Short mmCIF file of C-alpha atoms and ligand atoms in Angstrom, two decimals:
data_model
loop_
_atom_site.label_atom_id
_atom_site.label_comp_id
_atom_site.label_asym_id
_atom_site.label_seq_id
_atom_site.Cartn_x
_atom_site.Cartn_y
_atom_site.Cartn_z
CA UNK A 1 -45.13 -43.66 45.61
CA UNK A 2 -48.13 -41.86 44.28
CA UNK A 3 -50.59 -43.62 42.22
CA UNK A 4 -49.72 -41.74 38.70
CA UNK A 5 -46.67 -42.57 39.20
CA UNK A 6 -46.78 -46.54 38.75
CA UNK A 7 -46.16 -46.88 35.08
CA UNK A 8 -47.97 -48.45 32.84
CA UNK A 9 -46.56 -52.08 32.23
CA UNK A 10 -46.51 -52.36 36.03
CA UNK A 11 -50.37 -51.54 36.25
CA UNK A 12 -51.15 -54.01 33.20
CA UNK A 13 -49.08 -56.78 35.20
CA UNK A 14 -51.05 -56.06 38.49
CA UNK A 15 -54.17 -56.50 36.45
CA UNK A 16 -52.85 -59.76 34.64
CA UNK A 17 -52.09 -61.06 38.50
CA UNK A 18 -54.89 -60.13 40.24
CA UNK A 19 -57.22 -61.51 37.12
CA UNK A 20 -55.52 -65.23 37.45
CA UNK A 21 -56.48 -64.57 41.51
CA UNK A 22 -59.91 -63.90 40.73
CA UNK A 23 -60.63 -65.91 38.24
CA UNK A 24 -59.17 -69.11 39.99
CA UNK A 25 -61.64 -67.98 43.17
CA UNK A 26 -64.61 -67.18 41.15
CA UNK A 27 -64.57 -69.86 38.62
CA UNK A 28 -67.27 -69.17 36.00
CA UNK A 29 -68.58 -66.70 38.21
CA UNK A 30 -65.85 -64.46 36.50
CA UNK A 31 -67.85 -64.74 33.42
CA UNK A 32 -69.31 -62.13 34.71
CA UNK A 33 -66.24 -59.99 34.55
CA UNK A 34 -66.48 -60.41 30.45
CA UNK A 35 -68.22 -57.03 29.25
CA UNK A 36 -65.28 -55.60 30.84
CA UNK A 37 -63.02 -57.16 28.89
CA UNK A 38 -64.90 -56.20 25.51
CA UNK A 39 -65.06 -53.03 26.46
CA UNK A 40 -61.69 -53.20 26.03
CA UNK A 41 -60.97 -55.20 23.03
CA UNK A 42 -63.45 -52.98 21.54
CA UNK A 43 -61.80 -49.54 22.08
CA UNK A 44 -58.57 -51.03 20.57
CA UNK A 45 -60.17 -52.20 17.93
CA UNK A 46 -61.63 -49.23 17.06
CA UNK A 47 -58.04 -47.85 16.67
CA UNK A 48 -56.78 -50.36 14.20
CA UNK A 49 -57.82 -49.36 11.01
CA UNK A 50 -57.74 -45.77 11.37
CA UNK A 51 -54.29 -46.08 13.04
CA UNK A 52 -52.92 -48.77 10.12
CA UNK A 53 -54.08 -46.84 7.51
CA UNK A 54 -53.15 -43.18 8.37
CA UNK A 55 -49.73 -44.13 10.09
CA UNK A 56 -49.03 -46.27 7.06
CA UNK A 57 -49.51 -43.43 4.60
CA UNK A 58 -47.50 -41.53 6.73
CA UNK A 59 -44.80 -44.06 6.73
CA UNK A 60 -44.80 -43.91 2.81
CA UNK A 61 -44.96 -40.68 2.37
CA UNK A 62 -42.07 -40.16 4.38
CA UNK A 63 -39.83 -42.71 2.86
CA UNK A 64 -40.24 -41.18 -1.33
CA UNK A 65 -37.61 -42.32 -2.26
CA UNK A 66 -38.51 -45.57 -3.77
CA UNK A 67 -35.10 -47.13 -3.44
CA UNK A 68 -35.21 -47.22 0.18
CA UNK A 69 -38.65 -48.03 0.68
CA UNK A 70 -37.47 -51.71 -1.51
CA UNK A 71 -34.82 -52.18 0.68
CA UNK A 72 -36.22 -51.80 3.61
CA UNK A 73 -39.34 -53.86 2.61
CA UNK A 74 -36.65 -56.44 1.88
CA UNK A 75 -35.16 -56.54 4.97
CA UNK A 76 -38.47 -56.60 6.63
CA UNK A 77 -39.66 -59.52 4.51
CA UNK A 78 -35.69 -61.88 5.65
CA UNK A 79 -36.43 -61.34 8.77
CA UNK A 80 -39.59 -62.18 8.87
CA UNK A 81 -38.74 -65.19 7.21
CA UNK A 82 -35.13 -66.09 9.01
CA UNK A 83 -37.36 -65.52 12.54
CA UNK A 84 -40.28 -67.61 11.72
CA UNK A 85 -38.33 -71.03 9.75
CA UNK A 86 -36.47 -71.15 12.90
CA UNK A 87 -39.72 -70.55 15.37
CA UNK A 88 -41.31 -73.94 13.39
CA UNK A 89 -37.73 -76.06 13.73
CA UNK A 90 -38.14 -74.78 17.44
CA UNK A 91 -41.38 -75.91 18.33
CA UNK A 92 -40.83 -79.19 15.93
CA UNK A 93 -37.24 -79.43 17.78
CA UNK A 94 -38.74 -79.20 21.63
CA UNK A 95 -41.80 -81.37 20.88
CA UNK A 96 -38.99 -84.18 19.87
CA UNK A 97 -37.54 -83.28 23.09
CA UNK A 98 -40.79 -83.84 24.98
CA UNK A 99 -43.12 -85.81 23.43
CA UNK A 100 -46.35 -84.10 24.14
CA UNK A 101 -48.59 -86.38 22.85
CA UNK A 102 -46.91 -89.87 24.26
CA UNK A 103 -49.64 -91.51 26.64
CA UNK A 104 -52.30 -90.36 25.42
CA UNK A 105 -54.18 -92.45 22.44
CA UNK A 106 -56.38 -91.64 20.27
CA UNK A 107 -57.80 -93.07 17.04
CA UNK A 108 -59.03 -91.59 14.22
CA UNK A 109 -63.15 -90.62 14.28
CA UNK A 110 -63.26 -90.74 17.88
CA UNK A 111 -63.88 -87.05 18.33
CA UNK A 112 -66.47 -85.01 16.29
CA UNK A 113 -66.09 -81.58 16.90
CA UNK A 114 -66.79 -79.81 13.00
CA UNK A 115 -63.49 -77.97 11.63
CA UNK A 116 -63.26 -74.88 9.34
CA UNK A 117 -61.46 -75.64 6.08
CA UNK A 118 -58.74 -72.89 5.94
CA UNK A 119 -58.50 -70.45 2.83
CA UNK A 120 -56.54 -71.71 0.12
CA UNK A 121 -53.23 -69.82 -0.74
CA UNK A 122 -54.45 -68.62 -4.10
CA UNK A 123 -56.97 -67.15 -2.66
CA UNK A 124 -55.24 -65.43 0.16
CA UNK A 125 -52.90 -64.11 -3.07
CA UNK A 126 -55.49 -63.07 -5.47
CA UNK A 127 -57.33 -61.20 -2.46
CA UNK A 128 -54.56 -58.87 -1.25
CA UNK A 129 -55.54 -56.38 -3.65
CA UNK A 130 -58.80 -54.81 -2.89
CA UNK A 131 -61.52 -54.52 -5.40
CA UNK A 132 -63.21 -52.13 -2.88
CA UNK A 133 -60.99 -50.41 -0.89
CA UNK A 134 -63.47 -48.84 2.06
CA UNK A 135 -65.15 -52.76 1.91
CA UNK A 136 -61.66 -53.26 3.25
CA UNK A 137 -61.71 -50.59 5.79
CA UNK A 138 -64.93 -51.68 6.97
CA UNK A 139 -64.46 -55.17 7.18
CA UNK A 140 -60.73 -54.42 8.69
CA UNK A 141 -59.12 -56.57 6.36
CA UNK A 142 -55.66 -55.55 7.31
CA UNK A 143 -53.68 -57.04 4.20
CA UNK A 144 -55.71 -55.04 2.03
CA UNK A 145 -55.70 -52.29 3.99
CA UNK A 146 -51.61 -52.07 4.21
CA UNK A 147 -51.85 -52.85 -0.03
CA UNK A 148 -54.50 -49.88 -0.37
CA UNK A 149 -52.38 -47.56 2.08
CA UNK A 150 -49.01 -48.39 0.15
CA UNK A 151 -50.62 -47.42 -2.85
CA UNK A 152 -52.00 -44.31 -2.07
CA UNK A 153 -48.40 -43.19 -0.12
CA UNK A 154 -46.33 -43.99 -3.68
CA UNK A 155 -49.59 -41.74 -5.52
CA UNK A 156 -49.22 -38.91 -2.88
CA UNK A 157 -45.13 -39.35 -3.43
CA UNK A 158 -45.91 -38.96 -7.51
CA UNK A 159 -48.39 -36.13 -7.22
CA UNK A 160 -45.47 -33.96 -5.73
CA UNK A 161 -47.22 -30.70 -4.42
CA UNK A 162 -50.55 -30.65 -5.42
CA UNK A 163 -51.07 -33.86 -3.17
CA UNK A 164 -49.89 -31.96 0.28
CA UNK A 165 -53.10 -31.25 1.57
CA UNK A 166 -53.42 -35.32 1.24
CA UNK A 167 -50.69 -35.36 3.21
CA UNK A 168 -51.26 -33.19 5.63
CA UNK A 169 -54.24 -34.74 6.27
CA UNK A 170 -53.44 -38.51 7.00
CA UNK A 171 -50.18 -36.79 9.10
CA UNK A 172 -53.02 -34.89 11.50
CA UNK A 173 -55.17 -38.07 11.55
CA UNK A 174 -52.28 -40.02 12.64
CA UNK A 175 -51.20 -37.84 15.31
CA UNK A 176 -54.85 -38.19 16.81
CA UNK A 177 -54.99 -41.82 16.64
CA UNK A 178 -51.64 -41.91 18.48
CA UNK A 179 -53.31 -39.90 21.04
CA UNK A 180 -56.27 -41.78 21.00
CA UNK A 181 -54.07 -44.55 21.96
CA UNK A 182 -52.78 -43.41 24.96
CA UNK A 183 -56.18 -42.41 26.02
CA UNK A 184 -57.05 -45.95 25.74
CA UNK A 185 -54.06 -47.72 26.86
CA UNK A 186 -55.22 -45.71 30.76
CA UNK A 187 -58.01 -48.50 30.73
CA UNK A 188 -55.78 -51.35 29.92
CA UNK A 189 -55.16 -52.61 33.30
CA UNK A 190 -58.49 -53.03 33.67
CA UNK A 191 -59.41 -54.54 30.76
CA UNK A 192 -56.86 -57.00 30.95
CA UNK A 193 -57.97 -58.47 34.49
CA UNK A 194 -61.04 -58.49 33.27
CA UNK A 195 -59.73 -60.71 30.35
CA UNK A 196 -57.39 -62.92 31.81
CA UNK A 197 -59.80 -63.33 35.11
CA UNK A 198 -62.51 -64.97 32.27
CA UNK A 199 -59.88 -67.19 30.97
CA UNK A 200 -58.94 -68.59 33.96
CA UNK A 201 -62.75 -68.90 35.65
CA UNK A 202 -63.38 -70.94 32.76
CA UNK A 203 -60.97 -73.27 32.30
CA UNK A 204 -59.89 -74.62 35.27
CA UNK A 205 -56.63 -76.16 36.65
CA UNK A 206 -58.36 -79.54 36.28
CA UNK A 207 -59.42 -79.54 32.34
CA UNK A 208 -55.72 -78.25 31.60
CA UNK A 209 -54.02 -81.50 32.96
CA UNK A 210 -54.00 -84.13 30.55
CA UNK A 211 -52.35 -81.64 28.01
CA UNK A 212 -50.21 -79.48 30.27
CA UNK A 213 -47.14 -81.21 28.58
CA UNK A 214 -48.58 -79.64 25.36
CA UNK A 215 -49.19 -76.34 27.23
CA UNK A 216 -45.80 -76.56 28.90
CA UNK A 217 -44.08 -77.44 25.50
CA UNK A 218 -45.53 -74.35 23.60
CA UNK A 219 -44.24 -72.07 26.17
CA UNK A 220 -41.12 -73.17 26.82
CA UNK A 221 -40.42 -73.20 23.49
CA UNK A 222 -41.86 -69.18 23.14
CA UNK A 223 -39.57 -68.35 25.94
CA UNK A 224 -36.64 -70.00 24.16
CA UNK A 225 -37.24 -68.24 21.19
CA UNK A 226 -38.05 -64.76 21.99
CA UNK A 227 -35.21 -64.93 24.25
CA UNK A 228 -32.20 -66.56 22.25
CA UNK A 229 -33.22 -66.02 19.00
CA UNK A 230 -34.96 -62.89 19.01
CA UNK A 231 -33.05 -61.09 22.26
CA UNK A 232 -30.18 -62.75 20.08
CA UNK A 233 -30.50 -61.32 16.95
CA UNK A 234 -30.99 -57.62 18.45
CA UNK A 235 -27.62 -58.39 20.43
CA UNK A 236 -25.69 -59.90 17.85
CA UNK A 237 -27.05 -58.07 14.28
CA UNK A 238 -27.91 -55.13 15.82
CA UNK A 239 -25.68 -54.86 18.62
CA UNK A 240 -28.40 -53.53 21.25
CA UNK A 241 -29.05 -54.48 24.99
CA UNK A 242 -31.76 -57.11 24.33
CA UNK A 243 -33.56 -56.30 27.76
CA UNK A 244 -34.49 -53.15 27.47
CA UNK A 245 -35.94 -54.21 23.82
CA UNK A 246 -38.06 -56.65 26.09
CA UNK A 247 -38.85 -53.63 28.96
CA UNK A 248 -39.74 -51.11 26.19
CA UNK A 249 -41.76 -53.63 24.42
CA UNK A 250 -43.65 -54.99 27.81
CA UNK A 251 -46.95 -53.05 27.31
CA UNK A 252 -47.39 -54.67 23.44
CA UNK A 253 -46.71 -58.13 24.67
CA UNK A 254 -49.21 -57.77 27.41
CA UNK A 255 -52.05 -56.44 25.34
CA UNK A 256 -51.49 -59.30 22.65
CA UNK A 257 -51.29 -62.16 25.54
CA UNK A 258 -54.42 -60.74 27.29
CA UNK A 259 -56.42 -60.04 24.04
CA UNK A 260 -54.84 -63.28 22.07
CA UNK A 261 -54.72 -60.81 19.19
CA UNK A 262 -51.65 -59.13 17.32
CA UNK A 263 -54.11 -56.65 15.38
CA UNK A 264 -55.19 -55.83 18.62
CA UNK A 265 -52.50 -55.35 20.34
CA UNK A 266 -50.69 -53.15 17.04
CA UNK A 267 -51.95 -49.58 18.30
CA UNK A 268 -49.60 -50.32 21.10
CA UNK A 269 -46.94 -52.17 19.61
CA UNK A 270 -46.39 -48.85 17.38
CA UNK A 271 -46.21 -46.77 19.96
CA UNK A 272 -43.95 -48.78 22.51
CA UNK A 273 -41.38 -48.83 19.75
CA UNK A 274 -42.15 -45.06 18.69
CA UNK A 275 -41.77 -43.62 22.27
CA UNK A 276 -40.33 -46.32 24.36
CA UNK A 277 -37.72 -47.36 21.84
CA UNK A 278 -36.91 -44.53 19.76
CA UNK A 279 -37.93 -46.26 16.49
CA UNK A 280 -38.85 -43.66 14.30
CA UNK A 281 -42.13 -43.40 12.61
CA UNK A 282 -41.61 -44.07 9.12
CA UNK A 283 -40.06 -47.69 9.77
CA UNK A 284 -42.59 -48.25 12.90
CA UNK A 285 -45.42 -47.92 11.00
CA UNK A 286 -44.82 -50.05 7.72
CA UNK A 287 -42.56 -52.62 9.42
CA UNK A 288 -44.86 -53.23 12.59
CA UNK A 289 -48.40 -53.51 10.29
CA UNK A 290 -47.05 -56.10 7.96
CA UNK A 291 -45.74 -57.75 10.31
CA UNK A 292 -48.99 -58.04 12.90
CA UNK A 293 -50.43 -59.56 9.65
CA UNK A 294 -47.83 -61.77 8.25
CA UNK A 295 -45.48 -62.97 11.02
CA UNK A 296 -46.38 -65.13 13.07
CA UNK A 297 -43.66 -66.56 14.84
CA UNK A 298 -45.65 -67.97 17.77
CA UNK A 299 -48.38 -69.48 15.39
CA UNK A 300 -45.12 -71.06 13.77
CA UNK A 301 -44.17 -72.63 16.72
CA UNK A 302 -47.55 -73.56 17.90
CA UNK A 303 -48.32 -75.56 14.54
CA UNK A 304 -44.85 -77.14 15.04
CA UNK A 305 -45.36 -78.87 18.32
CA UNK A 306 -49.42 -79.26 17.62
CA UNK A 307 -48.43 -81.23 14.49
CA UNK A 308 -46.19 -83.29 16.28
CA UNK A 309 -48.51 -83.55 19.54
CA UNK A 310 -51.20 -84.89 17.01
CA UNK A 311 -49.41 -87.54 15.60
CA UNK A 312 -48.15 -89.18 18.73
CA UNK A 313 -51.52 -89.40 20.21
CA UNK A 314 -53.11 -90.66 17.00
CA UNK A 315 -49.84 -93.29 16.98
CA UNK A 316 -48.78 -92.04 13.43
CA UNK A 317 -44.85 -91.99 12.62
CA UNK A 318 -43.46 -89.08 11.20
CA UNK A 319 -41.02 -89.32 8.05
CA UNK A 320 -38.18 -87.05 7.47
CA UNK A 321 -39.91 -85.90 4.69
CA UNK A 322 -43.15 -85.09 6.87
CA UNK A 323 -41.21 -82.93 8.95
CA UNK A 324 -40.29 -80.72 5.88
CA UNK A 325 -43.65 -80.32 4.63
CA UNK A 326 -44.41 -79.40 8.21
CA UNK A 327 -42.19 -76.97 8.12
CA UNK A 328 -43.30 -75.71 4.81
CA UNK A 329 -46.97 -75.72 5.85
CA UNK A 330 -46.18 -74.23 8.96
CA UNK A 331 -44.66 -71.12 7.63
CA UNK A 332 -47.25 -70.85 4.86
CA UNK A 333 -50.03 -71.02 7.69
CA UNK A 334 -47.98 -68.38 9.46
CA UNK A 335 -48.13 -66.02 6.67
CA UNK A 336 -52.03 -66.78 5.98
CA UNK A 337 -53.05 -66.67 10.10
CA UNK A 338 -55.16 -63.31 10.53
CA UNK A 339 -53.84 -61.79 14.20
CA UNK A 340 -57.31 -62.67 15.53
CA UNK A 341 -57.62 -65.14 18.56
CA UNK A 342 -58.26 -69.01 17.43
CA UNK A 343 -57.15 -67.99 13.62
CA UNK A 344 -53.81 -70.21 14.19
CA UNK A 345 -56.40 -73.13 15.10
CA UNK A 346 -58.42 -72.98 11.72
CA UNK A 347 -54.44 -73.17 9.70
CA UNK A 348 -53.58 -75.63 11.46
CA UNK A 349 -55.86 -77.74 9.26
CA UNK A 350 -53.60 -76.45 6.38
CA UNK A 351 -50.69 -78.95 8.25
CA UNK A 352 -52.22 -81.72 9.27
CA UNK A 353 -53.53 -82.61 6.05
CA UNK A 354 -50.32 -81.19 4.80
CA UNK A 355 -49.24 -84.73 5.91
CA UNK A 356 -52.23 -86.75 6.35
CA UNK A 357 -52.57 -85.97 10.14
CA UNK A 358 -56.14 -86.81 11.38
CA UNK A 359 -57.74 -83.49 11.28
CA UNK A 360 -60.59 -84.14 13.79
CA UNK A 361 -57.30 -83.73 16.23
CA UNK A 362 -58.02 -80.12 15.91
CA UNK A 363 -60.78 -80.49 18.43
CA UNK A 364 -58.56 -81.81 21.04
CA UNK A 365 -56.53 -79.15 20.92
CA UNK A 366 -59.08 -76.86 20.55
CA UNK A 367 -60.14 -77.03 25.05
CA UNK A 368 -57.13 -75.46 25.08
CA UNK A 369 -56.53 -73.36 22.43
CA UNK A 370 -57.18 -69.92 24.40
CA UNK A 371 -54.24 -70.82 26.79
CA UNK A 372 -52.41 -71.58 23.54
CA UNK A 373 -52.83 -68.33 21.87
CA UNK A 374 -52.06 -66.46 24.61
CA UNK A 375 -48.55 -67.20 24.24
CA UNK A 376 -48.37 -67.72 20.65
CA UNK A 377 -50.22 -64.15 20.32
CA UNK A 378 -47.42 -62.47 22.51
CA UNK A 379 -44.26 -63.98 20.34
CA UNK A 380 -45.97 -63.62 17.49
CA UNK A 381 -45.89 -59.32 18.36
CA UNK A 382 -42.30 -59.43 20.40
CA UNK A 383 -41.34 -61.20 16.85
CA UNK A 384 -42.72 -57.67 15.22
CA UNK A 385 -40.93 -55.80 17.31
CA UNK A 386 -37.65 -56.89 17.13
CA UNK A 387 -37.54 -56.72 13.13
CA UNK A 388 -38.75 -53.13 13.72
CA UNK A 389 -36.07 -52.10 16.01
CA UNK A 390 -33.62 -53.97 13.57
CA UNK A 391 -34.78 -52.87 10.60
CA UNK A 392 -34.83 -48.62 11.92
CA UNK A 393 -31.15 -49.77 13.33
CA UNK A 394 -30.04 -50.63 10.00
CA UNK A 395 -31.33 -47.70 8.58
CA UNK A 396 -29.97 -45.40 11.63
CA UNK A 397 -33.22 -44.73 12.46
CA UNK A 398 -33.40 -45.57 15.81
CA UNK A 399 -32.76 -43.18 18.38
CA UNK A 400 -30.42 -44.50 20.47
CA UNK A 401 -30.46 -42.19 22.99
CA UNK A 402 -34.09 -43.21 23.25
CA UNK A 403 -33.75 -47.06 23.66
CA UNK A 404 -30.77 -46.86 25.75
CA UNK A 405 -32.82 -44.88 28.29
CA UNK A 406 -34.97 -47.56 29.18
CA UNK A 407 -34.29 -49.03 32.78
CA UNK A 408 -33.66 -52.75 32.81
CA UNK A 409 -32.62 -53.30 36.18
N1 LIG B 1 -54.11 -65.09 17.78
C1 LIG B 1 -52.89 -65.02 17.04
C2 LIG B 1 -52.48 -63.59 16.84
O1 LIG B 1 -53.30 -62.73 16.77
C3 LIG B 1 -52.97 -65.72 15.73
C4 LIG B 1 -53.16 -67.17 15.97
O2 LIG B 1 -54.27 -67.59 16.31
O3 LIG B 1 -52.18 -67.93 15.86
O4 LIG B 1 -51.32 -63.30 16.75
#
């Protein structure tokens, strides 16, 4: 087989092996691997807000009529919600299963590590609508930037005529950024080793011991999800061969669990569903943005079994009651968690002292957060990605021609 002909996924994997082989024989010596990995992260980056914003006004523009755009907001927004409710009963549910936290014990004060107070729900609310709209672009507030986008799509769909230049515009500048993608996605492989090699080098087999059953826990309970309820739900609602959902989707879940970021790994995630899956556009690129920014179904989980991993090694029983706040909290901290690494770490102060869980218990968790978010990162896109392919099913905008064409064998 020649070289150009390995495809991409396969070349991202090789890179994700080989970095866990180097980093385990370098240790911290593969720090030194890490400007290779920023190189990366910052080349996606530098797609995201350019990419959101144009592809969302595209998206807009191309759904005027404002009947449709509602409904399938709506849909969006159910399952969203339907996915990530059952993530936290998931993570809460395994966590009862295996007590991550039994044998270890901790008390209250003991550790000392400082934690961020997370942003208050009002104030998430209040500042979804920007007051300066290119502040938002250049601080890459992504809420803001989707609010600002939608806005301007419904104006250009108003205007009529006179706004087609507009148009025209945002439709060339998304096109680029598309390409620009693909340019960028060529260097993935690398970037990834680099990335994952770091991880590794750093931690250590030995640090990861004491809380591999919270480690093992999280991931099991990722697994379980993406595969029964969200290879489920595309089998059952949609009626579509789950696997080659997961296939088409392999290049987006790799980004987000070597970068730890579902804003990072968006630029990809639109275009696996665009040309992998035969989504079109128009639902791609309003479904996948909200969704890199408000559903989190692997943060859901995370806080889920964290919660519970926090109050059996502080000792403290948890009511029925307790378990519904956590729940509650869980999927509000969800919602609120930018798609940046470590943000799921900083909400889960939001839960703990949701039900007066010590919140210095952060700090334990914190050694291993990285590993964490690796995993929650990746569900938290695949979860993305399946209400995408959903939603353009629903709307018979999928290509199935497309998404049957992918190779699952
Ligand atoms: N890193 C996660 C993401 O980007 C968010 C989190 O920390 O839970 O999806």
């Amino acid at each position: 087989m020649k070289a150009r002909k390995i495809p991409l996924w396969c070349k991202i994997l090789i890179g994700l092996i080989l970095g866990v082989i180097v980093g385990m024989i370098l240790k911290e010596k593969a720090l030194y691997l890490r400007p290779i990995g920023t190189i990366f992260i910052n080349a996606v980056k530098m797609l995201i807000v350019p990419l959101v914003f144009s592809s969302l006004i595209v998206g807009v523009t191309s759904i005027d009529d404002i009947g449709k755009m509602g409904r399938i907001g709506l849909k969006t927004i159910i399952i969203y919600a339907v996915t990530t409710i059952i993530a936290v009963a998931i993570g809460l549910g395994l966590s009862w299963v295996t007590n991550p936290g039994l044998g270890i014990s901790l008390h209250a004060a003991e550790t000392t590590a400082a934690v961020k107070a997370a942003p208050s729900l009002v104030d998430t609310l209040v500042n979804i609508i920007p007051a300066n709209p290119i502040g938002a672009l250049g601080k890459g507030d992504i809420l803001q930037i989707i609010v600002f986008a939608i806005f301007i799509g419904i104006a250009i769909n108003l205007t009529g005529k006179k706004a087609d230049p507009v148009k025209n515009f945002f439709n060339g500048l998304a096109e680029v950024m598309f390409k620009l993608t693909s340019i960028v996605m060529e260097f993935a492989p690398y970037g990834v080793f680099a990335l994952i090699a770091v991880v590794i080098g750093q931690y250590g087999i030995e640090f990861l011991l004491p809380l591999l059953k919270v480690i093992v826990t999280v991931y099991v309970a990722c697994i379980l999800h993406s595969i029964v309820i969200l290879g489920g739900g595309l089998a059952l609602v949609g009626r579509l061969n789950p696997w080659k959902f997961f296939k088409g989707f392999l290049d987006a879940t790799l980004v987000a669990f070597s970068t730890s970021s579902s804003s990072a790994a968006l630029p990809v995630s639109l275009r696996c569903t665009q040309e992998n899956l035969g989504v079109s556009t128009s639902i791609s690129s309003f479904v996948l943005p909200l969704g890199a920014t408000i559903n989190m179904n692997g943060t859901a989980i995370y806080q889920g079994v964290c919660a519970v991993f926090i109050a059996q090694a502080y000792g403290i029983d948890l009511s029925l009651t307790n378990y519904v706040t956590i729940v509650m909290t869980s999927i509000l901290a969800a919602v609120g968690t930018a798609g940046v690494p470590g943000a799921g770490l900083i909400m889960l102060s939001l839960v703990l002292s949701s039900v007066g869980l010590p919140i210095e218990g952060i700090a334990i968790i914190a050694g291993i957060d990285r590993i964490l978010d690796m995993a929650r990162s990746c569900i938290n896109v695949v979860g993305d990605g399946m209400a995408t392919v959903l939603v353009a099913k629903s709307e018979k905008e999928l290509d199935i021609k497309v998404y049957n064409s992918v190779q699952v064998e």
